[in-house]
Coordinates of N, CA and C in Angstrom, one line a residue:
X28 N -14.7 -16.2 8.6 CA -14.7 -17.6 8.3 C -14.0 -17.8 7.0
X29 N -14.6 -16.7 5.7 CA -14.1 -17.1 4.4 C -12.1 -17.0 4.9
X30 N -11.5 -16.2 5.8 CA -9.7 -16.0 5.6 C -9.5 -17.1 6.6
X31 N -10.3 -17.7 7.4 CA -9.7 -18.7 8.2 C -9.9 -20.1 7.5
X32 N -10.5 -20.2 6.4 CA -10.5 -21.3 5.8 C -9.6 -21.1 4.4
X33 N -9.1 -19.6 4.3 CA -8.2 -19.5 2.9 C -6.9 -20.1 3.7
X34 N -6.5 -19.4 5.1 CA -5.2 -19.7 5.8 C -4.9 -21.2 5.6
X35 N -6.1 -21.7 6.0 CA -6.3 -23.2 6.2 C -5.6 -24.5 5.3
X36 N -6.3 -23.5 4.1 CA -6.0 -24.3 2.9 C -4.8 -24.3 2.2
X37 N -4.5 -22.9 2.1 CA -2.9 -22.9 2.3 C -1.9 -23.1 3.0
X38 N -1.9 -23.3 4.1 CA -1.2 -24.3 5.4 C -1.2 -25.7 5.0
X39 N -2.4 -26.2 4.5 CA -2.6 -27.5 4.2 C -2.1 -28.3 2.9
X40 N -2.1 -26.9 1.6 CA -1.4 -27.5 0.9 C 0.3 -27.0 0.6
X41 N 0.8 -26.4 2.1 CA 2.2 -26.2 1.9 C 2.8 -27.6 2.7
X42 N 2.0 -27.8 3.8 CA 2.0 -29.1 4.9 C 2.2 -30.5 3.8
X43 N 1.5 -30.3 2.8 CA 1.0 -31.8 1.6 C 2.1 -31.7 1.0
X44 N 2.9 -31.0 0.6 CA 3.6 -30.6 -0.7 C 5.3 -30.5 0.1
X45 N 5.6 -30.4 1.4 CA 6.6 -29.7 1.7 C 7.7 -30.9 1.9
X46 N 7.1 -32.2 1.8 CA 8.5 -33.3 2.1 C 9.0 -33.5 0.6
X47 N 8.2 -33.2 -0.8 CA 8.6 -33.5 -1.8 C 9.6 -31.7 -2.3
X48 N 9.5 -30.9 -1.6 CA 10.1 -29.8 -1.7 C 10.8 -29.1 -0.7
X49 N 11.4 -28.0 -0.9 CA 12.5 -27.9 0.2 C 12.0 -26.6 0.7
X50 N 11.4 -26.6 2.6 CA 11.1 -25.7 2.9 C 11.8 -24.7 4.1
X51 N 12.0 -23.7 4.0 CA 12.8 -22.7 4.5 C 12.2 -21.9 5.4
X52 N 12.0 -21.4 6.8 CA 11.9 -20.3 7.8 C 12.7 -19.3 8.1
X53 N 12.2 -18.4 8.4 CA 13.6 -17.1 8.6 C 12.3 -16.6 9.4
X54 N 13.2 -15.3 9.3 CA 12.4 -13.7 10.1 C 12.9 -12.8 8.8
X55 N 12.3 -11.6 9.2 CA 12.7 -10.3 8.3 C 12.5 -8.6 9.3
X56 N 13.0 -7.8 8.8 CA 12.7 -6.9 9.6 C 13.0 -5.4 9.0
X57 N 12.3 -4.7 8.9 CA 12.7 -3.4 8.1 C 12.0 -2.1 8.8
X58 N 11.7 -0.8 7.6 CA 11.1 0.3 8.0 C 10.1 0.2 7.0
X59 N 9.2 1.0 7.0 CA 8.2 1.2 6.2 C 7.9 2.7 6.0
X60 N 7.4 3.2 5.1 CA 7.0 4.9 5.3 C 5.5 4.7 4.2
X61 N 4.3 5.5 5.0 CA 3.2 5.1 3.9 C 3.0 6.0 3.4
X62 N 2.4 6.6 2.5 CA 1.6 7.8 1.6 C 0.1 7.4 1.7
X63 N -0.2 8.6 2.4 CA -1.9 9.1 3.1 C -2.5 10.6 2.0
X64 N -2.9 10.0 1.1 CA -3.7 11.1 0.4 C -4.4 11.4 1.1
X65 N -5.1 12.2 1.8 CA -6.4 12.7 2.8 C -7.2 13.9 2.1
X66 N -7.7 14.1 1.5 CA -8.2 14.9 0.8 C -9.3 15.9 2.2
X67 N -8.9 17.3 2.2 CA -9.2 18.2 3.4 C -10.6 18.3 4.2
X68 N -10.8 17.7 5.0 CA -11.9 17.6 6.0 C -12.2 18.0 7.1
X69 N -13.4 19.1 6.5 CA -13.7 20.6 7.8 C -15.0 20.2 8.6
X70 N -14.4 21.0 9.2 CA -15.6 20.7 10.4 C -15.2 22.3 11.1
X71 N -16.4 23.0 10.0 CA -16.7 24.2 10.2 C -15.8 24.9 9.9
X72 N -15.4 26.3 11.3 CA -13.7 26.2 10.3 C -12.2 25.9 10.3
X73 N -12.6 24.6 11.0 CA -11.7 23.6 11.4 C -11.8 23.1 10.6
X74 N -10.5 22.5 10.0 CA -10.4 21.4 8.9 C -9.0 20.3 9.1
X75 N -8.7 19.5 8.6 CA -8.0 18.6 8.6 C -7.1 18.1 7.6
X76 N -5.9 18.0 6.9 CA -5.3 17.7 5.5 C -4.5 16.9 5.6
X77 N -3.8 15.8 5.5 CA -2.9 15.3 5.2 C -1.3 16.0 4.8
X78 N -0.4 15.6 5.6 CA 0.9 15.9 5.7 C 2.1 15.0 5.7
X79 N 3.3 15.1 6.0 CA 4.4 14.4 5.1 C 4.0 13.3 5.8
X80 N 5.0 12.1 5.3 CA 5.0 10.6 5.7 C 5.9 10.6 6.6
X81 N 5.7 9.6 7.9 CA 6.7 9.2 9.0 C 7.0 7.7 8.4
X82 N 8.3 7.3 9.1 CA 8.9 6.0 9.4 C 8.1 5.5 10.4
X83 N 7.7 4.7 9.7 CA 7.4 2.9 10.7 C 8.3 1.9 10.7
X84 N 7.7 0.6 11.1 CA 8.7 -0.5 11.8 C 8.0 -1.7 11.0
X85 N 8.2 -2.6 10.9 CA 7.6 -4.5 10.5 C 8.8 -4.7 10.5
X86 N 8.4 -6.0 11.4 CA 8.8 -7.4 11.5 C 8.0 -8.4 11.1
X87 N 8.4 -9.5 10.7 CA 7.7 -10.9 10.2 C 8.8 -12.0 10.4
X88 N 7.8 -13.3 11.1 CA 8.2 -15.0 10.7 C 7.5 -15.3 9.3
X89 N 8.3 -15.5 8.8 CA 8.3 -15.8 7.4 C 8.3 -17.7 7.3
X90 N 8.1 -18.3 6.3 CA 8.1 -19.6 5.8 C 8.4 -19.7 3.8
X91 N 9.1 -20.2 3.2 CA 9.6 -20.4 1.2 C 9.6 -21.5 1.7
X92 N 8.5 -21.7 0.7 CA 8.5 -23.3 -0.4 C 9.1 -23.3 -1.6
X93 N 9.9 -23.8 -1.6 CA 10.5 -24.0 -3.1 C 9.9 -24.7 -3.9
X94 N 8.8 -23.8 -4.8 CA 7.9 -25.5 -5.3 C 9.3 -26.0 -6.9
X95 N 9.8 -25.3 -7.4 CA 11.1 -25.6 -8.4 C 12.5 -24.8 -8.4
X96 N 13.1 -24.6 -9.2 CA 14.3 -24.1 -8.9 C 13.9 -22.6 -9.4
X97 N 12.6 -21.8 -10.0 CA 12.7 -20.5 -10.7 C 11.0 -20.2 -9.6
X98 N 10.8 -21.1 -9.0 CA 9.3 -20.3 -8.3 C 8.9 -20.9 -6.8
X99 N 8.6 -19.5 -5.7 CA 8.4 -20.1 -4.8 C 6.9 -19.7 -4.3
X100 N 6.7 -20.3 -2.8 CA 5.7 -19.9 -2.5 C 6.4 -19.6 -0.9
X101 N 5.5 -17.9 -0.7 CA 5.9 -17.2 0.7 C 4.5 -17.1 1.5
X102 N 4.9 -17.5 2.4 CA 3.8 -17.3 3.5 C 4.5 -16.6 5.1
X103 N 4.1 -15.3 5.3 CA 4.1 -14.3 6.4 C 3.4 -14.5 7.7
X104 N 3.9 -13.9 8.8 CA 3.0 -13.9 9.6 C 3.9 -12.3 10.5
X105 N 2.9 -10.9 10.0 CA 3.6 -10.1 10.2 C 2.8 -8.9 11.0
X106 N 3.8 -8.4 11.3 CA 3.7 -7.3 12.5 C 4.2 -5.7 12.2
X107 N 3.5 -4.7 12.1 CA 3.7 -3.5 11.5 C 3.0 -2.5 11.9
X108 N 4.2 -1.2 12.5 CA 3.5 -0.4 13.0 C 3.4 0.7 11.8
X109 N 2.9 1.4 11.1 CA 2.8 2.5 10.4 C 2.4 3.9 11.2
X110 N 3.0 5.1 10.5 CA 3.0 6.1 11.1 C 2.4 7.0 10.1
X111 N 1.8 8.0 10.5 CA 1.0 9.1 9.7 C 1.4 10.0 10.7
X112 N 1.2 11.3 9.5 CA 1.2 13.0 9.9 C 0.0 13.8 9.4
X113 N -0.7 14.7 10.4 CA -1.8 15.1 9.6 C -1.6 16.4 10.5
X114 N -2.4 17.3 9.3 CA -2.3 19.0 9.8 C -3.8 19.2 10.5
X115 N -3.4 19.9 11.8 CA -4.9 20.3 12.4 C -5.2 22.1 12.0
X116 N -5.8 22.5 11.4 CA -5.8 24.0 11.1 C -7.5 24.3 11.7
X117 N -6.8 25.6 12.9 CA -8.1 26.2 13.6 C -7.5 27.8 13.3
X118 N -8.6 28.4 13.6 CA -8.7 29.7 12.9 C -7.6 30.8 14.2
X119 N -7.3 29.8 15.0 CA -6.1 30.7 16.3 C -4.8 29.5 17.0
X120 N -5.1 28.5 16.0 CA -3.9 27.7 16.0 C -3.9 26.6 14.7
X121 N -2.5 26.0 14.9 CA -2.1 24.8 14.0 C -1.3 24.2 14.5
X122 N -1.6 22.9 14.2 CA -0.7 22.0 15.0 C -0.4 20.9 13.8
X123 N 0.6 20.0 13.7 CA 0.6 18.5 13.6 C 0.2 17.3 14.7
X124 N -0.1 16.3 13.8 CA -0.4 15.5 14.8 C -0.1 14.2 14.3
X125 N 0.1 12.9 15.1 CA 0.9 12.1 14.6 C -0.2 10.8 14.7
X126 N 0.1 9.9 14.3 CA -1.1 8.5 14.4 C -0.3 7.8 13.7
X127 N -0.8 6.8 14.7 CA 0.3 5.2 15.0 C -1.1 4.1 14.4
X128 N -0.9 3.0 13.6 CA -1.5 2.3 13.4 C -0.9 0.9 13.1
X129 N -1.1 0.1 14.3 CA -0.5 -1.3 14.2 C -1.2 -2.6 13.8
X130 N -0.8 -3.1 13.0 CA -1.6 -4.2 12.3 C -1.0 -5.8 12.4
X131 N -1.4 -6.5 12.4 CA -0.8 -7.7 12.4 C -1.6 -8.2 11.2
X132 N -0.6 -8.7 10.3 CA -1.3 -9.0 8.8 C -0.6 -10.7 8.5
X133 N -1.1 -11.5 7.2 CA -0.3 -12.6 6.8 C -0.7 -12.0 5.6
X134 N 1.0 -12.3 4.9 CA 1.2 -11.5 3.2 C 1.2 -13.4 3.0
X135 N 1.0 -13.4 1.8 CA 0.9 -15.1 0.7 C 1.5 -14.3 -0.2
X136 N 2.5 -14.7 -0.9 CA 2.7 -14.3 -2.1 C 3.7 -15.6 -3.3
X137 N 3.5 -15.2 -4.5 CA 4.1 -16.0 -5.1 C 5.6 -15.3 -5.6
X138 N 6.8 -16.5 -5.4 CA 8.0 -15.4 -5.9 C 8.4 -16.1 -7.4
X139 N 9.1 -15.4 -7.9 CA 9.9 -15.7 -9.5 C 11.5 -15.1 -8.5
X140 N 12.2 -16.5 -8.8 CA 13.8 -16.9 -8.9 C 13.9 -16.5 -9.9
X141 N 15.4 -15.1 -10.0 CA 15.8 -14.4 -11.6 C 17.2 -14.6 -11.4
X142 N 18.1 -15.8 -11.1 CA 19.5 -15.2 -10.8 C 19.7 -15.1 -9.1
X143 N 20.1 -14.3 -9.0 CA 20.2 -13.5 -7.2 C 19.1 -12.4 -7.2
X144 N 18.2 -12.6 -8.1 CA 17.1 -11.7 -8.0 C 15.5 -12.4 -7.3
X145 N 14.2 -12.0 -7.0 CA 13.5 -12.5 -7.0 C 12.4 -11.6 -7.0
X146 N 11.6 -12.1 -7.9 CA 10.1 -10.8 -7.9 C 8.9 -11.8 -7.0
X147 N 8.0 -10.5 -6.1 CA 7.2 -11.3 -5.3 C 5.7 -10.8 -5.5
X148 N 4.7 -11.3 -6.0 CA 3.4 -10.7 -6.2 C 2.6 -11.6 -5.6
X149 N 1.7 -10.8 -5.0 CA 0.9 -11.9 -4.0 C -0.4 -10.6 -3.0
X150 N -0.8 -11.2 -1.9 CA -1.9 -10.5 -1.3 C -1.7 -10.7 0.1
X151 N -2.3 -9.8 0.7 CA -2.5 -10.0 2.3 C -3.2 -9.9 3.2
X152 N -3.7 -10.3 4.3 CA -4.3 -10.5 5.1 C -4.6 -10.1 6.0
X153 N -5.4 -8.9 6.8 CA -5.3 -7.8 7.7 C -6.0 -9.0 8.9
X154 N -5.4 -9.4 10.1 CA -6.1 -10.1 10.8 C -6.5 -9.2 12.3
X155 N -5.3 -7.7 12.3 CA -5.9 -7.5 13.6 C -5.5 -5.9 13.1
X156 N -6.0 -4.7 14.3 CA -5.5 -3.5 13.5 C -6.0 -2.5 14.7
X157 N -5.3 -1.8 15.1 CA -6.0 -0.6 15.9 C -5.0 0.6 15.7
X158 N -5.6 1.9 16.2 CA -5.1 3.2 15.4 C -4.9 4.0 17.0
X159 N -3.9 4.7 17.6 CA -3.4 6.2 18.0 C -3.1 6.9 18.0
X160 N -3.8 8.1 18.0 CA -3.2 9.5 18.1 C -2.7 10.2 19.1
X161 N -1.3 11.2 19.0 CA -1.3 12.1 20.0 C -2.0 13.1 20.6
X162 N -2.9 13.5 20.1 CA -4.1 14.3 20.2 C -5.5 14.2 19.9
X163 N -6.0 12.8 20.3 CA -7.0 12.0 20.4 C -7.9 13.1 20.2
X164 N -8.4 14.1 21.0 CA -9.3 15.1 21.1 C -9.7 16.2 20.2
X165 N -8.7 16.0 19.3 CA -8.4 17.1 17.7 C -8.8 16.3 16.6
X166 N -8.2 15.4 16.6 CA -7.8 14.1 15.3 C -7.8 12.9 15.8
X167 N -8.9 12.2 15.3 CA -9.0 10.2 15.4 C -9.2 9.9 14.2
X168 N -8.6 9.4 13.3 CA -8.9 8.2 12.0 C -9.2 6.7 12.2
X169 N -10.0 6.4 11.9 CA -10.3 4.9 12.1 C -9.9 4.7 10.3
X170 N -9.3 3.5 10.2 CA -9.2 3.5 8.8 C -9.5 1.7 8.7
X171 N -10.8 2.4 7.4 CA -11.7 0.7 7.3 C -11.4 0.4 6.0
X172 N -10.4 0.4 5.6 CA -10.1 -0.1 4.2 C -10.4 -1.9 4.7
X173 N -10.2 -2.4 3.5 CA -10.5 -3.7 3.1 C -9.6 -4.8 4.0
X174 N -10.2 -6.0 4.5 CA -9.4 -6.9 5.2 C -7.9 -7.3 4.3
X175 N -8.2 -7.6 3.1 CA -7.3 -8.4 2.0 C -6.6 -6.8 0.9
X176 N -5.9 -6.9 1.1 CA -5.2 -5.8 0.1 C -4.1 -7.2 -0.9
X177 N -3.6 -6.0 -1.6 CA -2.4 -6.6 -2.7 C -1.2 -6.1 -2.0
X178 N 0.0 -6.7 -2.6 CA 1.3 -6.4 -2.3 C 2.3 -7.0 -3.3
X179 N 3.3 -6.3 -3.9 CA 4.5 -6.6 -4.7 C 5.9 -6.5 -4.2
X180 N 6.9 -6.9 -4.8 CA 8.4 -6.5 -4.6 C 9.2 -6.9 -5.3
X181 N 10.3 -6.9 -5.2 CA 11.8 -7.2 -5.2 C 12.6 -7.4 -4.5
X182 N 13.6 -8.3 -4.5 CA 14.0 -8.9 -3.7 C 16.2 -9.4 -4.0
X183 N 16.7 -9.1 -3.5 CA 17.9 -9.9 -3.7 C 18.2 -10.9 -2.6
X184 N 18.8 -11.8 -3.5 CA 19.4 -12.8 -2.3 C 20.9 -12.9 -2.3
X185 N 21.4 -13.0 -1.0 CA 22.5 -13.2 -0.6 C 22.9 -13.9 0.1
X186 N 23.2 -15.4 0.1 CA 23.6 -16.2 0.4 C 22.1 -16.3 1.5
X187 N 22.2 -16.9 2.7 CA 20.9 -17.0 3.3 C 20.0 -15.4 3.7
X188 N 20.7 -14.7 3.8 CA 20.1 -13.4 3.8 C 19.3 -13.0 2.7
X189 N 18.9 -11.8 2.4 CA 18.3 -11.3 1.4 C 17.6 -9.5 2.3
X190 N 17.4 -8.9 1.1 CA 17.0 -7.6 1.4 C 15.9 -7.4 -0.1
X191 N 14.5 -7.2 0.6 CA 13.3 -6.8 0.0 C 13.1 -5.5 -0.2
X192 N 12.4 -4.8 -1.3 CA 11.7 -3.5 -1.3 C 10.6 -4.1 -1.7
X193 N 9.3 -3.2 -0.9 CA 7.8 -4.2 -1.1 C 6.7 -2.7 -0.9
X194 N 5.9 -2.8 -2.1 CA 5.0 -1.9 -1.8 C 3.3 -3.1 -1.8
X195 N 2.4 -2.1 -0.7 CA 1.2 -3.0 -0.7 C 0.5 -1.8 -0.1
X196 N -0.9 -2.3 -0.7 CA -1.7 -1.4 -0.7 C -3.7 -1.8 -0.9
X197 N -4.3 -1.2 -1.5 CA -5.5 -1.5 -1.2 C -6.7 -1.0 -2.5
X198 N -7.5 -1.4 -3.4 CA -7.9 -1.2 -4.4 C -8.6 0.3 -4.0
X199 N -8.8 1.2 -5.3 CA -8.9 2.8 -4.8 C -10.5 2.3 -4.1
X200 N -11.6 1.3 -4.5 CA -13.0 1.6 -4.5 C -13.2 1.2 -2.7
X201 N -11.9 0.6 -2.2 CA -12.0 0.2 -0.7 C -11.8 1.1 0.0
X202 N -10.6 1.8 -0.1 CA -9.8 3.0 0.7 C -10.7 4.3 1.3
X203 N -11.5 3.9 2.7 CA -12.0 4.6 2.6 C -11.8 5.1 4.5
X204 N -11.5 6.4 5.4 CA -12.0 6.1 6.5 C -12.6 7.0 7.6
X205 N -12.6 7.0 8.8 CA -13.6 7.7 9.4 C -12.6 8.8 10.3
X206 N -13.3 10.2 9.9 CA -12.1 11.2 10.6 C -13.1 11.8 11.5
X207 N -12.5 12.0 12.9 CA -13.4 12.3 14.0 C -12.7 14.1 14.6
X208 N -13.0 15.0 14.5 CA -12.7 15.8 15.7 C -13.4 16.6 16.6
X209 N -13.2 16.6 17.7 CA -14.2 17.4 18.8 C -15.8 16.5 19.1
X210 N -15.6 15.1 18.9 CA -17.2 14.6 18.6 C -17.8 14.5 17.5
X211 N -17.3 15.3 16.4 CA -18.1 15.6 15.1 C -17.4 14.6 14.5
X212 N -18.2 13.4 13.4 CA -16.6 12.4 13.1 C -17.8 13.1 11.1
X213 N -16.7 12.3 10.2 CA -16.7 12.4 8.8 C -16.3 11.4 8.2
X214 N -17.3 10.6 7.5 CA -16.4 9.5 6.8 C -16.3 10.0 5.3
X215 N -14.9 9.9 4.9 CA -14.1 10.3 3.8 C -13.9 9.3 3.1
X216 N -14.0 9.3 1.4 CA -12.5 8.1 0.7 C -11.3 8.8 0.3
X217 N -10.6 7.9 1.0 CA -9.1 8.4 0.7 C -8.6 8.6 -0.8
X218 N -8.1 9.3 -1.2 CA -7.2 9.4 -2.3 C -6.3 8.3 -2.5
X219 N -5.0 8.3 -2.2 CA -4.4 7.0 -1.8 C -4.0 6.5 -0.3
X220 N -3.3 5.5 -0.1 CA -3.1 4.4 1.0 C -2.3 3.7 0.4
X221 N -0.9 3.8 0.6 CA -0.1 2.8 -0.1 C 1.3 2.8 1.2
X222 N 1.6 1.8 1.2 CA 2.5 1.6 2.0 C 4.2 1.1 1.0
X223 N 4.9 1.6 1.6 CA 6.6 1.0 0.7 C 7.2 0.6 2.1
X224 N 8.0 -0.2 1.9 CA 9.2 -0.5 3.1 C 10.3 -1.3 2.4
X225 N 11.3 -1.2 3.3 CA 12.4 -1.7 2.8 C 12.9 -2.5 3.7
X226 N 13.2 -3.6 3.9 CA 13.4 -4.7 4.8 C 14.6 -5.8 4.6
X227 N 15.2 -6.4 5.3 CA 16.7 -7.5 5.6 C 15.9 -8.7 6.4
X228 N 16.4 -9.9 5.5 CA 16.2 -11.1 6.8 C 17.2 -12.2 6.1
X229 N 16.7 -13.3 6.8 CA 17.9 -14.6 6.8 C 16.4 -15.5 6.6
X230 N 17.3 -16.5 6.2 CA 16.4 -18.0 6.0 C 17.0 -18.7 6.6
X231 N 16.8 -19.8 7.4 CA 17.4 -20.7 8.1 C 17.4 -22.2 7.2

C-alpha cells in the first residue's frame, strides 16, 4: 500500500506540473553484470561460494520532466534479467551453476543537466521478482533483499539519444538471502549485491 500510494503521488505530481514543463518518453536498453558477494555456505561437506559475474539484459519505458533548464525528474518502468554464477563443491564433484533472476522494478530518480553531461541519483522500486537455476536440485537462492533499493549514474546526451552507466544496489543491513540445497535451505547475509549496467536510449 505504502509504494502504491508513493507511485501515485508521483504520477500525480508529474501529471500537475507537466503542461507548465516539457515532458519527454523514450525507451532504453542495455546489459547489466552484478557482483554477488556470497560468503561460503555448507551443508555438511557440501558447501556453496560465489563465483564470477554473468551479463544480463534491462530494458525500460522511461518518462523526463524537465522541471528547469539544469534539473530533471525521471520516472522508469523497468524490466531486468540479472544473471549469477555460483560454485557447487561436493567431496566427488564440482560444478558451476547459473541463476537467472528477473525483476520488474520503477527507478524515480532526480537528474543534474552539466553541459551534454547529466548525473542521476534517485531510488527504486522492486514491484515483481522471481529467481532460476540450472540445477534447481543443488542450488536455489531466493534473494529477499529490500523492496526499495538506491541507484546512481551518469549519463551523456546526444542529441535525442543518450547512453547511461548506472549502478544500484541495496543498504548492507537488508541484503540478505535464502540458499537451499538438497532440501536443507540456510539463510545467509550477503556481503554485497550491487548491480552496474551500461545502457543506450532515445527520447522522443
Amino acid at each position: 500500500m505504502k509504494r502504491l500510494l508513493l507511485i501515485l503521488t508521483l504520477l500525480g505530481a508529474i501529471s500537475a506540473t507537466s503542461r507548465a514543463q516539457t515532458l519527454r518518453v523514450g525507451v532504453r536498453i542495455g546489459a547489466n553484470a552484478t557482483d554477488l558477494s556470497l560468503p561460503k555456505v555448507s551443508f555438511g561437506e557440501r558447501y556453496i561460494v560465489s563465483d564470477n559475474a554473468k551479463v544480463g539484459l534491462e530494458s525500460a519505458i522511461m518518462a523526463r520532466l524537465n522541471i528547469t533548464r539544469h534539473l530533471h525528474l525521471q520516472a522508469e518502468f523497468e524490466y531486468s534479467l540479472s544473471c549469477y554464477q555460483v560454485r557447487y563443491v561436493a567431496p566427488i564433484e564440482q560444478l558451476r551453476v547459473r541463476l537467472h533472476a528477473n525483476r520488474i522494478e520503477l527507478p524515480l530518480m532526480i537528474g543534474v543537466n552539466i553541459g551534454p553531461m547529466h548525473l542521476l541519483c534517485g531510488t527504486f522500486i522492486r514491484i515483481a521478482h522471481s529467481e532460476k537455476s540450472s540445477a534447481p536440485n543443488l542450488v536455489k537462492i531466493k534473494f529477499n533483499d529490500s523492496d526499495v533499493g538506491l541507484m546512481g549514474g551518469l549519463g551523456v546526451n546526444l542529441g535525442r539519444f543518450f547512453i547511461e552507466a548506472r549502478i544500484s544496489g541495496y543498504p548492507r543491513s537488508v541484503i540478505h538471502s535464502r540458499v537451499e540445497s538438497q532440501g536443507t535451505t540456510e539463510q545467509i547475509r550477503l556481503k554485497r549485491h550491487i548491480r552496474y549496467s551500461l545502457s543506450t536510449g532515445i527520447l522522443f
